[in-house]
Amino acid sequence: MKSMQHLFGIAQLSAAQIDYLVNLGYSFIDVNRRAIKKAPTLRGKTIINLFFENSTRTRTSFELAGKRLSADVINISAATSATKKGESLLDTGMTLAAMQPHVLVIRHAIAGTCEFLADYLHNTAIVNAGDGAHEHPTQILTDLLTLKQAWGTPRGKVITLVGDITHSRVARSHLIAAQKLGYTLRIVAPKTLLPAEIERYGCEIYHEFDDALPGSDAVYMLRIQSERLTDNCAFPSVREYHEAYGLNRKRLNMAKPEALVLHPGPMNRGVEIATDVADSVHSHILQQVEHGVAIRMAVLTALCAGQDEAVSETATEAEA
Ligand code: NCD
């Protein structure tokens, strides 16, 4: 399988690469459940997490993933970085790369930040931890690991994805993954939160939540990305949004009896999801969180292995 230099999005990955990362993640679940959660895989590697947007799950799981694999991990958040003193993103990136880390994990509000930096930062693998409303590849790999554990494979299954599709990088990455892996996405959203180019993903579109639920194997709820909404007229009120697009017990009962409930977090209880549903036996939300660590271990391992291969190829060429 082709080795990976960077991870910008699901779009760059083949179905075989996705399977490889999910399977590798699967093998790390056990490490995270052991009493001593440490493996030597990334000893001597340095990972920098550079987060310009808020994060609990993604940042913590990248940190734990690196530390549990014995890498040295540094965390930088926008609030404390020199960009607050007027330094450009590129200068911050080049400064950090000059310290010779193996991997730079970046979250930023602007789509394409990682590809942009990769053109300038050589010898550093870049991982997209969420770029604006564009992609969030490690979240989707996390979800796929949760689906693997529940179903074996998502192929042929029906997942109903509900909420702010326009501003959700999780939605965009799932739309791409569904086409590659052969699962059906039923999209439910108010017209004001549905992107114009949605048709091109070959998904099914519903405006009435209740119409999408019969036959659904999973219901995946999304948060309204209020930080990306420039005005507040996408829906009349939180109460009305919850009535039309919130997942409650009654609605969950309309899906298949064993349907999974998924959410990337953070949840807004009482808005997109009712508390009793979030805490029900159907909910796999905390499994998603657990699998987030395992997947980030897999991604960091694959990227560092790719770098080691490139170094040994260069050495062989130099010897020849
Ligand atoms: C998501 C994100 O940041 O895109 N959260 C996450 O990484 N778990 C979803 C969200 O913020 O709503």
Short mmCIF file of C-alpha atoms and ligand atoms in Angstrom, two decimals:
data_model
loop_
_atom_site.label_atom_id
_atom_site.label_comp_id
_atom_site.label_asym_id
_atom_site.label_seq_id
_atom_site.Cartn_x
_atom_site.Cartn_y
_atom_site.Cartn_z
CA MET A 1 0.00 0.00 0.00
CA LYS A 2 1.19 3.53 -0.84
CA SER A 3 2.70 5.16 2.26
CA MET A 4 1.30 8.44 3.51
CA GLN A 5 3.38 11.61 3.73
CA HIS A 6 0.66 13.85 5.22
CA LEU A 7 -2.99 13.43 6.18
CA PHE A 8 -5.03 16.31 4.77
CA GLY A 9 -8.37 14.63 4.25
CA ILE A 10 -10.38 11.50 3.47
CA ALA A 11 -10.36 12.67 -0.17
CA GLN A 12 -6.67 11.73 -0.57
CA LEU A 13 -7.11 8.18 0.80
CA SER A 14 -8.02 5.06 -1.16
CA ALA A 15 -10.49 2.57 0.33
CA ALA A 16 -7.48 0.28 1.02
CA GLN A 17 -5.64 3.03 2.93
CA ILE A 18 -8.77 3.79 4.99
CA ASP A 19 -9.12 0.08 5.83
CA TYR A 20 -5.45 -0.11 6.74
CA LEU A 21 -5.70 2.84 9.18
CA VAL A 22 -8.95 1.58 10.72
CA ASN A 23 -7.48 -1.92 11.19
CA LEU A 24 -4.32 -0.46 12.70
CA GLY A 25 -6.52 1.63 15.03
CA TYR A 26 -8.40 -1.53 15.98
CA SER A 27 -5.14 -3.13 17.10
CA PHE A 28 -4.44 -0.14 19.39
CA ILE A 29 -7.75 -0.35 21.30
CA ASP A 30 -6.20 -2.95 23.60
CA VAL A 31 -3.13 -0.83 24.40
CA ASN A 32 -5.45 1.90 25.69
CA ARG A 33 -7.27 -0.58 27.94
CA ARG A 34 -4.16 -2.03 29.54
CA ALA A 35 -3.07 -1.09 33.07
CA ILE A 36 0.25 0.19 31.64
CA LYS A 37 -0.70 2.18 28.55
CA LYS A 38 2.68 2.45 26.91
CA ALA A 39 4.28 1.04 23.76
CA PRO A 40 7.69 1.99 22.33
CA THR A 41 6.52 2.47 18.70
CA LEU A 42 7.26 6.21 18.43
CA ARG A 43 10.26 6.49 20.73
CA GLY A 44 12.51 9.33 19.58
CA LYS A 45 9.72 11.02 17.56
CA THR A 46 8.50 14.55 18.26
CA ILE A 47 4.91 15.62 17.69
CA ILE A 48 3.62 19.18 17.92
CA ASN A 49 -0.11 19.83 18.29
CA LEU A 50 -0.89 23.33 17.03
CA PHE A 51 -4.53 24.24 17.70
CA PHE A 52 -6.00 27.56 16.53
CA GLU A 53 -9.57 26.47 17.33
CA ASN A 54 -11.05 25.07 20.53
CA SER A 55 -10.88 21.35 21.10
CA THR A 56 -11.28 18.85 23.92
CA ARG A 57 -11.47 15.42 22.27
CA THR A 58 -9.21 15.87 19.26
CA ARG A 59 -6.38 17.67 21.03
CA THR A 60 -6.38 15.39 24.07
CA SER A 61 -6.53 12.25 21.97
CA PHE A 62 -3.62 13.32 19.76
CA GLU A 63 -1.64 14.08 22.91
CA LEU A 64 -2.49 10.75 24.55
CA ALA A 65 -1.88 8.88 21.30
CA GLY A 66 1.63 10.31 20.98
CA LYS A 67 2.49 9.84 24.66
CA ARG A 68 1.18 6.28 24.84
CA LEU A 69 3.41 5.43 21.89
CA SER A 70 6.40 7.03 23.68
CA ALA A 71 6.77 10.11 21.44
CA ASP A 72 7.61 13.55 22.86
CA VAL A 73 4.48 15.69 22.52
CA ILE A 74 4.21 19.47 22.69
CA ASN A 75 0.88 21.33 22.68
CA ILE A 76 0.43 24.89 21.46
CA SER A 77 -2.86 26.73 21.41
CA ALA A 78 -3.64 29.92 19.52
CA ALA A 79 -4.28 31.79 22.76
CA THR A 80 -0.64 31.35 23.79
CA SER A 81 1.10 31.28 20.39
CA ALA A 82 3.09 34.11 18.81
CA THR A 83 0.33 34.62 16.20
CA LYS A 84 -1.21 36.71 19.00
CA LYS A 85 1.86 38.98 18.63
CA GLY A 86 1.24 39.41 14.92
CA GLU A 87 3.30 36.51 13.55
CA SER A 88 1.85 35.01 10.38
CA LEU A 89 0.63 31.41 10.22
CA LEU A 90 3.42 30.60 7.78
CA ASP A 91 6.11 32.05 10.06
CA THR A 92 4.69 30.13 13.03
CA GLY A 93 4.70 26.96 10.93
CA MET A 94 8.25 27.50 9.65
CA THR A 95 9.47 28.32 13.17
CA LEU A 96 8.06 25.08 14.58
CA ALA A 97 9.34 23.06 11.61
CA ALA A 98 12.84 24.48 12.21
CA MET A 99 12.80 22.63 15.55
CA GLN A 100 12.66 19.38 13.52
CA PRO A 101 9.46 17.74 14.75
CA HIS A 102 8.40 14.60 12.91
CA VAL A 103 4.69 15.49 12.91
CA LEU A 104 2.73 18.74 13.13
CA VAL A 105 -0.96 18.30 13.95
CA ILE A 106 -2.94 21.40 12.99
CA ARG A 107 -6.46 22.66 13.64
CA HIS A 108 -7.37 25.96 12.02
CA ALA A 109 -10.52 27.85 11.05
CA ILE A 110 -9.35 28.29 7.44
CA ALA A 111 -9.95 25.48 4.94
CA GLY A 112 -6.76 24.35 3.22
CA THR A 113 -4.36 25.47 5.98
CA CYS A 114 -2.55 22.14 6.09
CA GLU A 115 -1.97 21.87 2.32
CA PHE A 116 -0.76 25.47 2.32
CA LEU A 117 1.80 24.84 5.06
CA ALA A 118 2.94 21.53 3.57
CA ASP A 119 4.25 23.42 0.50
CA TYR A 120 6.74 25.22 2.74
CA LEU A 121 7.52 22.82 5.58
CA HIS A 122 9.70 19.99 4.42
CA ASN A 123 10.63 16.92 6.48
CA THR A 124 7.53 17.38 8.68
CA ALA A 125 4.38 15.29 8.29
CA ILE A 126 1.22 17.38 8.63
CA VAL A 127 -2.06 16.08 10.00
CA ASN A 128 -5.30 17.94 9.54
CA ALA A 129 -7.13 17.98 12.89
CA GLY A 130 -9.99 20.00 11.32
CA ASP A 131 -9.67 22.87 8.84
CA GLY A 132 -12.67 25.19 8.87
CA ALA A 133 -15.70 23.58 7.25
CA HIS A 134 -13.50 21.50 4.94
CA GLU A 135 -12.35 18.11 6.34
CA HIS A 136 -11.74 16.29 9.62
CA PRO A 137 -10.20 12.98 8.52
CA THR A 138 -9.23 11.56 11.93
CA GLN A 139 -12.81 12.00 13.21
CA ILE A 140 -14.19 9.98 10.30
CA LEU A 141 -11.57 7.24 10.78
CA THR A 142 -12.63 7.22 14.45
CA ASP A 143 -16.28 6.79 13.44
CA LEU A 144 -15.33 4.02 11.01
CA LEU A 145 -13.52 2.19 13.79
CA THR A 146 -16.68 2.44 15.93
CA LEU A 147 -18.72 1.07 13.01
CA LYS A 148 -16.19 -1.72 12.45
CA GLN A 149 -16.55 -2.78 16.06
CA ALA A 150 -20.37 -2.69 15.85
CA TRP A 151 -20.94 -4.07 12.35
CA GLY A 152 -17.69 -5.45 10.92
CA THR A 153 -18.09 -3.20 7.88
CA PRO A 154 -20.21 -0.13 7.03
CA ARG A 155 -20.70 -1.38 3.43
CA GLY A 156 -24.41 -1.52 2.56
CA LYS A 157 -25.51 0.21 5.78
CA VAL A 158 -27.70 3.33 5.98
CA ILE A 159 -26.47 6.23 8.12
CA THR A 160 -28.71 9.23 8.64
CA LEU A 161 -26.61 12.35 9.16
CA VAL A 162 -28.50 15.27 10.64
CA GLY A 163 -27.84 18.96 11.21
CA ASP A 164 -25.61 21.76 10.03
CA ILE A 165 -24.18 20.11 6.90
CA THR A 166 -22.93 23.37 5.37
CA HIS A 167 -20.49 24.22 8.13
CA SER A 168 -19.56 20.73 9.30
CA ARG A 169 -16.17 19.30 8.29
CA VAL A 170 -17.32 16.01 9.81
CA ALA A 171 -20.22 15.93 7.35
CA ARG A 172 -18.00 16.74 4.37
CA SER A 173 -15.49 14.02 5.24
CA HIS A 174 -18.32 11.48 5.70
CA LEU A 175 -19.83 12.42 2.34
CA ILE A 176 -16.48 11.56 0.74
CA ALA A 177 -15.97 8.39 2.83
CA ALA A 178 -19.46 7.04 2.04
CA GLN A 179 -18.72 7.08 -1.69
CA LYS A 180 -15.39 5.32 -1.21
CA LEU A 181 -16.65 2.67 1.21
CA GLY A 182 -20.14 1.98 -0.11
CA TYR A 183 -22.47 3.08 2.70
CA THR A 184 -25.57 5.19 2.15
CA LEU A 185 -25.78 8.61 3.72
CA ARG A 186 -29.21 10.09 4.24
CA ILE A 187 -28.74 13.78 4.82
CA VAL A 188 -31.30 15.66 6.92
CA ALA A 189 -30.99 19.44 7.23
CA PRO A 190 -32.94 22.63 6.88
CA LYS A 191 -32.37 24.10 3.40
CA THR A 192 -30.48 26.97 5.02
CA LEU A 193 -27.84 24.55 6.36
CA LEU A 194 -27.40 22.43 3.23
CA PRO A 195 -24.50 23.27 0.88
CA ALA A 196 -25.27 24.06 -2.75
CA GLU A 197 -22.92 21.31 -4.03
CA ILE A 198 -24.55 18.53 -1.95
CA GLU A 199 -25.94 16.68 -5.03
CA ARG A 200 -22.46 15.81 -6.23
CA TYR A 201 -21.88 13.42 -3.32
CA GLY A 202 -24.60 11.01 -4.43
CA CYS A 203 -26.32 11.03 -1.02
CA GLU A 204 -30.06 10.97 -0.29
CA ILE A 205 -31.50 14.30 0.87
CA TYR A 206 -34.40 14.75 3.27
CA HIS A 207 -35.88 17.88 4.76
CA GLU A 208 -38.20 15.98 7.13
CA PHE A 209 -36.27 14.05 9.78
CA ASP A 210 -39.08 11.52 10.30
CA ASP A 211 -39.00 10.49 6.62
CA ALA A 212 -35.32 9.53 6.80
CA LEU A 213 -35.48 7.34 9.90
CA PRO A 214 -37.19 4.09 8.79
CA GLY A 215 -34.46 1.64 7.73
CA SER A 216 -31.60 3.66 9.29
CA ASP A 217 -28.81 1.56 10.82
CA ALA A 218 -27.30 4.60 12.56
CA VAL A 219 -28.34 8.18 13.30
CA TYR A 220 -25.41 10.59 13.35
CA MET A 221 -26.18 13.96 14.96
CA LEU A 222 -24.20 17.15 14.33
CA ARG A 223 -23.84 20.31 16.35
CA ILE A 224 -24.86 23.63 14.85
CA GLN A 225 -21.48 25.24 14.08
CA SER A 226 -22.47 28.58 15.60
CA GLU A 227 -18.85 29.81 15.35
CA ARG A 228 -19.14 29.56 11.55
CA LEU A 229 -22.64 31.05 11.20
CA THR A 230 -22.25 34.66 10.16
CA ASP A 231 -25.83 35.54 11.07
CA ASN A 232 -28.53 33.93 13.14
CA CYS A 233 -31.25 33.44 10.56
CA ALA A 234 -30.56 29.82 9.50
CA PHE A 235 -33.46 28.62 11.72
CA PRO A 236 -36.12 30.43 13.76
CA SER A 237 -35.14 29.41 17.33
CA VAL A 238 -33.32 26.66 19.23
CA ARG A 239 -36.68 25.30 20.41
CA GLU A 240 -38.02 25.01 16.87
CA TYR A 241 -34.73 23.54 15.65
CA HIS A 242 -34.94 20.86 18.34
CA GLU A 243 -38.53 20.08 17.38
CA ALA A 244 -37.72 19.67 13.70
CA TYR A 245 -34.16 18.30 13.78
CA GLY A 246 -33.49 17.08 17.32
CA LEU A 247 -33.13 13.35 18.01
CA ASN A 248 -35.56 12.28 20.72
CA ARG A 249 -36.83 8.87 21.87
CA LYS A 250 -39.85 8.90 19.60
CA ARG A 251 -37.69 9.51 16.56
CA LEU A 252 -35.07 6.96 17.56
CA ASN A 253 -37.84 4.35 17.76
CA MET A 254 -38.55 4.96 14.07
CA ALA A 255 -35.05 3.80 13.06
CA LYS A 256 -34.02 0.12 13.03
CA PRO A 257 -34.37 -1.52 16.49
CA GLU A 258 -30.58 -1.85 16.93
CA ALA A 259 -29.75 1.57 15.46
CA LEU A 260 -26.61 3.27 16.73
CA VAL A 261 -26.59 6.90 17.85
CA LEU A 262 -23.41 8.76 16.96
CA HIS A 263 -22.12 12.29 17.57
CA PRO A 264 -18.57 13.66 17.13
CA GLY A 265 -18.95 15.91 20.19
CA PRO A 266 -19.24 18.39 21.70
CA MET A 267 -22.97 17.72 22.17
CA ASN A 268 -25.53 20.40 22.76
CA ARG A 269 -28.07 18.46 24.82
CA GLY A 270 -31.61 19.67 24.23
CA VAL A 271 -30.66 21.14 20.84
CA GLU A 272 -29.63 18.40 18.35
CA ILE A 273 -29.97 15.54 20.84
CA ALA A 274 -32.20 14.82 23.84
CA THR A 275 -30.44 13.76 27.03
CA ASP A 276 -32.18 10.37 27.35
CA VAL A 277 -31.06 9.48 23.79
CA ALA A 278 -27.48 10.66 24.37
CA ASP A 279 -27.26 8.43 27.43
CA SER A 280 -29.21 5.46 26.03
CA VAL A 281 -27.83 2.00 25.20
CA HIS A 282 -28.03 2.99 21.53
CA SER A 283 -25.48 5.73 22.07
CA HIS A 284 -21.94 4.94 20.90
CA ILE A 285 -20.74 8.48 21.55
CA LEU A 286 -18.26 7.55 24.26
CA GLN A 287 -17.00 4.62 22.17
CA GLN A 288 -16.25 7.21 19.46
CA VAL A 289 -14.22 9.17 22.01
CA GLU A 290 -12.31 6.04 23.09
CA HIS A 291 -11.60 5.06 19.50
CA GLY A 292 -10.35 8.57 18.77
CA VAL A 293 -7.19 7.81 20.74
CA ALA A 294 -6.62 4.49 18.95
CA ILE A 295 -7.08 6.05 15.51
CA ARG A 296 -4.68 8.90 16.24
CA MET A 297 -2.14 6.28 17.37
CA ALA A 298 -2.64 4.59 13.99
CA VAL A 299 -2.29 7.82 12.00
CA LEU A 300 0.86 8.92 13.86
CA THR A 301 2.38 5.45 13.43
CA ALA A 302 1.62 5.33 9.70
CA LEU A 303 3.07 8.81 9.10
CA CYS A 304 6.27 8.13 11.06
CA ALA A 305 6.70 4.76 9.31
CA GLY A 306 6.33 6.57 5.96
CA GLN A 307 9.09 9.01 6.98
CA ASP A 308 11.40 6.18 8.07
CA GLU A 309 10.84 4.44 4.70
CA ALA A 310 11.65 7.66 2.81
CA VAL A 311 14.87 8.10 4.84
CA SER A 312 16.02 4.53 4.21
CA GLU A 313 15.21 4.84 0.46
CA THR A 314 17.34 8.01 0.28
CA ALA A 315 20.17 6.23 2.13
CA THR A 316 20.00 3.26 -0.28
CA GLU A 317 20.05 5.60 -3.29
CA ALA A 318 23.08 7.45 -1.84
CA GLU A 319 24.94 4.15 -1.33
CA ALA A 320 24.18 2.94 -4.88
C1 NCD B 1 -16.02 18.34 15.61
C2 NCD B 1 -15.17 19.41 14.95
O1 NCD B 1 -14.36 20.06 15.60
O2 NCD B 1 -15.35 19.55 13.76
N1 NCD B 1 -15.61 17.98 16.89
C3 NCD B 1 -14.58 17.11 17.08
O3 NCD B 1 -13.49 17.25 16.57
N2 NCD B 1 -14.83 16.04 17.83
C4 NCD B 1 -17.46 18.66 15.57
C5 NCD B 1 -17.96 19.92 16.20
O4 NCD B 1 -17.19 20.75 16.70
O5 NCD B 1 -19.17 20.10 16.20
#
